[in-house]
Short mmCIF file of C-alpha atoms in Angstrom, two decimals:
data_model
loop_
_atom_site.label_atom_id
_atom_site.label_comp_id
_atom_site.label_asym_id
_atom_site.label_seq_id
_atom_site.Cartn_x
_atom_site.Cartn_y
_atom_site.Cartn_z
CA MET A 1 53.26 91.49 95.29
CA GLU A 2 56.25 92.11 92.95
CA ALA A 3 59.54 90.46 94.09
CA ARG A 4 62.38 92.55 94.76
CA ARG A 5 64.56 93.01 91.69
CA ALA A 6 68.25 91.94 92.50
CA THR A 7 70.91 94.63 92.96
CA ILE A 8 74.47 94.83 92.14
CA LYS A 9 75.28 94.63 95.88
CA ASP A 10 73.18 91.23 96.20
CA VAL A 11 75.32 89.76 93.28
CA ALA A 12 78.72 90.96 94.99
CA GLU A 13 77.88 89.39 98.41
CA ALA A 14 76.42 86.20 96.77
CA ALA A 15 79.53 85.93 94.58
CA GLY A 16 82.00 86.71 97.75
CA VAL A 17 83.50 89.74 95.84
CA GLY A 18 83.28 93.65 96.07
CA VAL A 19 80.88 95.96 94.21
CA ALA A 20 83.57 97.19 92.25
CA THR A 21 84.66 93.61 90.89
CA VAL A 22 80.96 92.77 89.56
CA SER A 23 80.79 96.47 88.12
CA ARG A 24 84.19 95.35 86.31
CA VAL A 25 83.01 91.87 85.02
CA LEU A 26 79.40 92.94 83.72
CA SER A 27 80.96 95.89 81.81
CA GLY A 28 83.62 93.75 80.41
CA GLY A 29 86.55 95.01 82.43
CA SER A 30 89.52 92.83 83.67
CA ALA A 31 89.04 89.71 86.13
CA SER A 32 90.35 86.44 86.54
CA PRO A 33 88.58 83.69 84.75
CA ASP A 34 87.15 82.11 87.86
CA THR A 35 86.17 85.38 89.13
CA ARG A 36 84.21 86.19 85.98
CA GLU A 37 82.63 82.90 85.71
CA ARG A 38 81.42 83.05 89.52
CA VAL A 39 79.98 86.53 89.17
CA LEU A 40 78.15 85.60 85.90
CA ALA A 41 77.04 82.54 87.58
CA VAL A 42 75.37 84.46 90.37
CA ALA A 43 73.86 87.30 88.18
CA ALA A 44 72.16 84.55 86.00
CA GLN A 45 70.92 82.74 89.19
CA LEU A 46 69.64 86.01 90.59
CA ASP A 47 68.19 87.11 87.51
CA TYR A 48 70.32 90.29 87.75
CA ARG A 49 69.54 92.85 84.76
CA PRO A 50 72.20 95.64 85.16
CA SER A 51 69.73 98.09 83.65
CA ALA A 52 71.96 101.04 85.05
CA LEU A 53 75.21 99.59 83.48
CA GLY A 54 74.22 99.67 80.01
CA ARG A 55 72.08 101.48 77.63
CA ASN A 56 69.17 101.64 79.99
CA LEU A 57 70.92 104.11 82.05
CA ARG A 58 70.28 106.75 79.22
CA ARG A 59 66.51 105.63 78.91
CA ARG A 60 65.77 105.61 82.85
CA ARG A 61 67.22 108.98 83.75
CA THR A 62 65.85 110.06 87.06
CA GLY A 63 67.98 113.31 87.27
CA GLY A 64 69.63 114.42 90.40
CA ILE A 65 73.12 114.73 91.21
CA GLY A 66 75.26 112.14 93.09
CA LEU A 67 78.04 114.00 95.25
CA LEU A 68 80.83 111.63 96.99
CA VAL A 69 83.31 113.04 99.34
CA PRO A 70 85.75 111.46 101.63
CA ASP A 71 84.97 113.01 104.77
CA LEU A 72 81.75 114.91 105.78
CA THR A 73 83.22 116.15 108.94
CA ASP A 74 86.25 117.56 107.03
CA THR A 75 85.73 121.37 106.97
CA PHE A 76 86.97 121.64 103.14
CA PHE A 77 84.76 118.63 102.18
CA GLY A 78 81.94 120.73 103.73
CA GLN A 79 82.87 123.89 101.87
CA LEU A 80 82.91 121.89 98.67
CA ALA A 81 79.35 120.19 99.32
CA GLU A 82 77.67 123.73 100.06
CA GLY A 83 78.97 124.89 96.50
CA VAL A 84 77.38 121.98 94.69
CA LEU A 85 74.23 122.31 97.09
CA ALA A 86 73.93 126.09 96.06
CA CYS A 87 74.52 125.37 92.37
CA ALA A 88 72.15 122.58 92.31
CA ARG A 89 69.32 124.27 94.34
CA SER A 90 69.45 127.22 91.73
CA ALA A 91 69.03 124.55 88.97
CA GLY A 92 66.12 122.63 90.93
CA GLU A 93 68.20 119.49 91.02
CA PRO A 94 68.34 117.26 93.93
CA VAL A 95 71.48 116.12 95.61
CA VAL A 96 72.29 112.76 96.83
CA LEU A 97 75.27 112.97 99.33
CA GLY A 98 77.53 110.09 100.24
CA SER A 99 80.83 109.76 102.40
CA THR A 100 83.49 107.14 101.21
CA GLY A 101 85.66 107.12 103.98
CA ASP A 102 88.54 107.50 101.61
CA ASP A 103 88.03 103.99 101.02
CA PRO A 104 88.25 102.62 97.20
CA GLU A 105 85.63 99.78 97.87
CA GLN A 106 83.09 101.77 100.03
CA GLU A 107 83.35 104.35 96.67
CA ALA A 108 82.64 101.51 94.58
CA GLU A 109 79.71 100.33 96.58
CA LEU A 110 78.30 103.95 96.63
CA VAL A 111 78.83 104.18 92.87
CA GLY A 112 77.09 101.04 92.20
CA MET A 113 73.93 101.85 94.32
CA LEU A 114 73.67 105.51 92.39
CA LEU A 115 73.89 103.67 89.12
CA GLU A 116 71.09 101.33 90.21
CA GLN A 117 69.02 104.36 91.25
CA GLY A 118 69.38 105.70 87.95
CA VAL A 119 71.31 109.03 89.22
CA ASP A 120 73.06 110.12 85.84
CA ARG A 121 75.18 112.80 87.07
CA MET A 122 78.02 112.64 89.73
CA ILE A 123 80.41 114.78 91.48
CA ALA A 124 83.37 112.86 93.19
CA VAL A 125 86.52 113.77 95.31
CA PRO A 126 87.67 110.02 93.95
CA SER A 127 89.49 107.78 96.12
CA GLY A 128 89.56 104.71 93.63
CA GLY A 129 90.95 104.65 90.09
CA ALA A 130 90.17 103.14 86.77
CA ASP A 131 88.43 99.87 88.29
CA THR A 132 85.98 101.99 89.93
CA TRP A 133 85.50 104.89 87.35
CA GLY A 134 85.77 103.04 83.98
CA PRO A 135 82.66 101.35 84.17
CA VAL A 136 80.81 104.39 85.30
CA ALA A 137 82.33 106.34 82.01
CA ARG A 138 81.23 103.32 80.00
CA ALA A 139 77.95 103.50 81.57
CA GLY A 140 77.13 106.82 80.16
CA MET A 141 77.06 108.71 83.56
CA THR A 142 78.36 112.38 83.46
CA VAL A 143 81.18 112.68 85.77
CA VAL A 144 83.18 115.67 87.13
CA PHE A 145 86.17 115.08 89.51
CA ALA A 146 86.66 117.80 92.30
CA ASP A 147 89.68 118.56 94.22
CA ARG A 148 91.68 115.65 93.07
CA LEU A 149 91.99 113.09 90.32
CA PRO A 150 91.63 109.32 90.27
CA ALA A 151 94.09 107.51 92.19
CA GLU A 152 95.18 105.38 89.52
CA ARG A 153 95.99 106.30 85.68
CA ALA A 154 95.14 102.94 83.73
CA ALA A 155 93.32 103.58 80.62
CA ASP A 156 89.94 101.81 81.39
CA GLY A 157 87.18 103.95 80.17
CA LEU A 158 88.74 107.11 81.03
CA THR A 159 91.03 109.24 78.95
CA GLY A 160 94.64 110.40 79.65
CA GLY A 161 95.35 107.12 81.11
CA GLY A 162 92.56 107.33 83.54
CA LEU A 163 92.49 111.29 84.08
CA PRO A 164 89.83 113.66 83.11
CA GLY A 165 89.79 115.55 79.93
CA GLY A 166 92.34 118.22 80.10
CA ALA A 167 93.87 116.60 83.29
CA ALA A 168 96.94 115.43 81.18
CA ASP A 169 97.56 118.98 80.66
CA LEU A 170 97.00 119.83 84.35
CA MET A 171 99.44 117.35 85.37
CA LEU A 172 102.38 118.62 82.97
CA LEU A 173 101.67 121.95 84.79
CA ASP A 174 102.04 120.21 88.14
CA GLY A 175 105.27 118.89 86.93
CA VAL A 176 104.00 115.38 86.73
CA PRO A 177 104.47 113.62 83.19
CA PRO A 178 101.10 111.96 82.33
CA PRO A 179 100.54 109.12 80.37
CA PRO A 180 99.63 109.77 76.64
CA PRO A 181 95.64 110.00 76.05
CA PRO A 182 94.62 107.03 74.05
CA ARG A 183 91.01 108.74 73.07
CA PRO A 184 89.35 111.89 73.20
CA ALA A 185 88.58 113.64 76.52
CA GLU A 186 85.42 112.09 78.52
CA VAL A 187 85.39 113.43 81.94
CA PRO A 188 85.94 116.88 83.35
CA ALA A 189 87.46 117.87 86.63
CA VAL A 190 87.68 121.12 88.80
CA LEU A 191 90.92 121.23 90.78
CA ALA A 192 92.71 124.03 92.92
CA ASP A 193 96.07 125.04 91.74
CA ASP A 194 98.42 123.27 93.84
CA ARG A 195 101.48 123.73 92.27
CA THR A 196 101.60 127.38 92.62
CA GLY A 197 100.33 127.40 96.06
CA ILE A 198 102.86 124.71 97.41
CA ARG A 199 105.78 126.64 95.35
CA THR A 200 104.86 129.90 97.05
CA ALA A 201 104.76 128.57 100.48
CA VAL A 202 108.03 126.85 100.05
CA ARG A 203 109.43 130.12 98.62
CA TYR A 204 108.19 131.89 101.53
CA LEU A 205 109.73 129.53 103.96
CA ARG A 206 112.98 129.71 102.07
CA GLY A 207 113.02 133.21 102.23
CA LEU A 208 112.90 133.17 105.99
CA GLY A 209 115.96 130.67 105.95
CA HIS A 210 114.24 127.47 106.22
CA ARG A 211 116.04 124.72 104.39
CA ARG A 212 114.93 121.37 106.20
CA ILE A 213 111.26 121.70 105.38
CA ALA A 214 108.95 118.83 105.72
CA PHE A 215 105.85 117.79 103.91
CA LEU A 216 102.76 115.97 105.76
CA GLY A 217 100.76 114.18 103.27
CA GLY A 218 97.50 112.25 103.04
CA PRO A 219 95.23 110.49 100.38
CA GLY A 220 94.57 112.38 97.45
CA HIS A 221 97.75 114.41 97.86
CA ASP A 222 99.66 113.08 94.96
CA ARG A 223 99.67 116.42 93.03
CA ARG A 224 100.63 118.33 96.18
CA VAL A 225 103.72 116.29 96.95
CA ALA A 226 104.77 116.24 93.42
CA ALA A 227 104.61 120.26 93.73
CA PHE A 228 106.47 120.05 97.09
CA ARG A 229 109.37 117.80 95.67
CA GLU A 230 109.53 120.04 92.61
CA ALA A 231 109.72 123.39 94.95
CA VAL A 232 112.49 122.12 97.44
CA GLY A 233 114.50 120.51 94.48
CA PRO A 234 116.85 117.77 94.21
CA PRO A 235 118.05 116.07 96.19
CA VAL A 236 114.90 115.55 98.06
CA ASP A 237 115.36 114.39 101.72
CA GLU A 238 112.75 111.61 101.85
CA GLU A 239 112.87 111.16 105.33
CA LEU A 240 111.19 114.68 105.37
CA VAL A 241 108.25 113.65 103.31
CA VAL A 242 105.80 111.63 105.33
CA PHE A 243 102.37 110.30 104.73
CA ALA A 244 99.22 109.46 106.88
CA THR A 245 95.96 107.61 105.93
CA GLY A 246 92.66 109.72 106.20
CA SER A 247 92.16 109.31 109.93
CA ARG A 248 93.01 111.67 112.51
CA ASP A 249 94.81 109.30 114.68
CA SER A 250 97.25 108.62 111.60
CA ALA A 251 97.44 112.22 111.07
CA TYR A 252 98.61 112.77 114.56
CA ALA A 253 101.12 109.52 114.38
CA ALA A 254 102.80 110.80 111.18
CA ALA A 255 103.30 114.39 112.80
CA SER A 256 104.48 113.37 116.09
CA GLY A 257 106.79 110.55 114.37
CA LEU A 258 108.08 113.24 112.31
CA PHE A 259 108.89 115.73 115.01
CA GLN A 260 110.84 113.03 117.08
CA SER A 261 112.53 111.31 114.30
CA ARG A 262 113.82 114.64 112.86
CA PRO A 263 114.24 117.14 115.57
CA ASP A 264 116.54 118.95 112.77
CA LEU A 265 113.54 120.07 110.75
CA THR A 266 112.82 123.80 110.96
CA ALA A 267 109.32 123.83 109.01
CA VAL A 268 106.60 121.87 108.15
CA LEU A 269 104.01 122.13 105.30
CA ALA A 270 100.87 120.08 106.03
CA GLY A 271 99.01 119.04 102.98
CA GLY A 272 95.51 119.25 104.23
CA ASN A 273 93.78 120.85 107.42
CA MET A 274 93.33 117.74 109.10
CA LEU A 275 97.31 117.22 108.97
CA GLY A 276 97.81 120.67 109.97
CA GLU A 277 95.62 120.09 113.12
CA ALA A 278 97.66 116.91 114.01
CA ALA A 279 100.81 118.89 113.45
CA VAL A 280 99.75 121.78 115.81
CA LEU A 281 98.54 118.83 118.48
CA ALA A 282 101.69 117.01 117.99
CA ALA A 283 104.03 120.14 118.36
CA ARG A 284 102.05 121.30 121.47
CA GLU A 285 102.54 117.92 123.19
CA LEU A 286 106.23 117.61 122.40
CA ASP A 287 106.54 121.17 123.75
CA LEU A 288 107.71 122.55 120.33
CA ARG A 289 106.95 126.47 120.13
CA VAL A 290 105.45 127.81 117.21
CA PRO A 291 106.96 129.42 115.06
CA ARG A 292 110.14 129.73 117.47
CA ASP A 293 111.11 126.05 117.09
CA VAL A 294 109.18 125.23 114.16
CA SER A 295 107.40 126.99 111.43
CA LEU A 296 103.98 125.68 110.08
CA VAL A 297 102.03 126.34 106.91
CA MET A 298 98.70 124.37 106.20
CA TYR A 299 96.99 123.72 103.00
CA ASP A 300 93.48 124.87 103.66
CA ASP A 301 91.93 127.90 105.18
CA VAL A 302 89.46 126.67 107.88
CA PRO A 303 87.87 128.99 110.51
CA TRP A 304 89.91 127.36 113.47
CA ALA A 305 93.28 128.35 111.85
CA GLU A 306 93.00 131.93 112.56
CA LEU A 307 92.33 131.12 116.17
CA CYS A 308 95.41 129.20 116.84
CA SER A 309 97.89 130.58 118.89
CA PRO A 310 99.65 131.55 116.89
CA PRO A 311 97.32 131.81 114.06
CA LEU A 312 98.30 129.60 111.10
CA THR A 313 99.78 130.60 107.74
CA VAL A 314 97.89 128.93 105.14
CA ILE A 315 97.46 128.22 101.35
CA ALA A 316 93.68 128.85 100.86
CA GLN A 317 91.85 127.21 98.13
CA PRO A 318 88.50 127.95 97.14
CA GLY A 319 86.29 124.85 98.51
CA ARG A 320 82.78 126.35 97.89
CA ASP A 321 83.84 127.68 94.49
CA ILE A 322 85.49 124.31 93.49
CA GLY A 323 81.90 122.53 94.46
CA TYR A 324 79.95 125.43 92.64
CA ARG A 325 82.03 125.19 89.30
CA ALA A 326 81.89 121.30 89.53
CA ALA A 327 78.12 121.31 89.82
CA GLU A 328 77.97 124.06 86.70
CA LEU A 329 80.24 121.54 84.70
CA VAL A 330 78.07 118.42 85.66
CA LEU A 331 74.78 120.10 84.41
CA ARG A 332 76.20 121.69 81.54
CA THR A 333 78.59 119.08 80.05
CA SER A 334 76.05 117.16 78.01
CA GLY A 335 76.99 117.54 74.25
CA ARG A 336 80.17 119.83 75.08
CA ARG A 337 83.81 118.91 75.09
CA PRO A 338 84.46 118.30 78.67
CA ARG A 339 87.40 120.58 80.12
CA ALA A 340 89.58 120.77 83.36
CA ILE A 341 89.20 123.98 85.42
CA VAL A 342 91.88 125.24 87.75
CA LEU A 343 91.17 127.87 90.28
CA PRO A 344 93.69 129.89 92.16
CA THR A 345 95.17 129.40 95.58
CA GLU A 346 96.45 132.17 97.87
CA LEU A 347 99.17 132.10 100.61
CA ILE A 348 97.75 133.95 103.58
CA VAL A 349 100.66 134.76 105.96
CA ARG A 350 99.77 134.70 109.71
CA GLY A 351 101.88 134.20 112.91
CA SER A 352 102.74 130.46 112.64
CA CYS A 353 105.93 131.18 110.45
CA GLY A 354 109.17 132.86 111.77
CA PRO A 355 113.00 133.22 110.58
CA ARG A 356 115.18 130.34 111.03
CA ARG A 357 116.86 130.60 114.32
#
């Protein structure tokens, strides 16, 4: 009986480091001398052969698409996954789905496993940055980012300082100056037009007389908060820009704390549907009437938004289309210059916003 071949996870556990660290060391990335020596010693001891992290990835193609999203229970990410699955089904490609929990370490572990399995295409809503995605790009895997860009911009195998090809132009459109690209584009992305969506919502609230508008943000909302800062203009009241982690408890705490610390605010723009849900619950708990006491706008149109009392005004983004187009790109990118695609958003006005009283 043939002995089980050591995996990258085995090396990480034996060396006492994360999968991302092993991936960096084995692909020539940055690491301290002690860490590098320890990882290489363990890899040699376990007779680890990183076939998926080098030229063998191209030889041992198994097909299929890896799809990594932060939260399978989030309605938007469910819509995105449906789009990926629909496109992959029409192409006869299987999809391996993983949930990262918006945790870069967990994401790195899943990426390592997919590389080990020989999956050669991946669609990711990224949580980590260059430490995770640089080695993936160097390994030859075709990657498409969906909904957001990597958290870091350090140039480590990605372009534009860690950004997908064409994403530097997107950031300029979003009012965020990107670092200069050191080499040709390598990784495409499919994103919603956050800047236009946020700007339209802020203009709408301003038209209703609101001046103290708050923003509730979460993981991956860098582009949205940049668009918000640009839309409200200087000086930005930083107490009205509040962030939560990826959990519902954190979102509720952020919304409740915002309402209690700034009773003078008159409108809130929630950067995602979980944050919008938290804002609705917190307002209800604090006996704030919507829209009489506070107006609410939520990024994402989800089924329950229309069922609220009053129904929520939303910035709708095409989740299913983002997933479908990302799958199209990841299946057709080979041999072509990658590109970034921006899909339109739409402000849908309902009953959760009213004139400032």
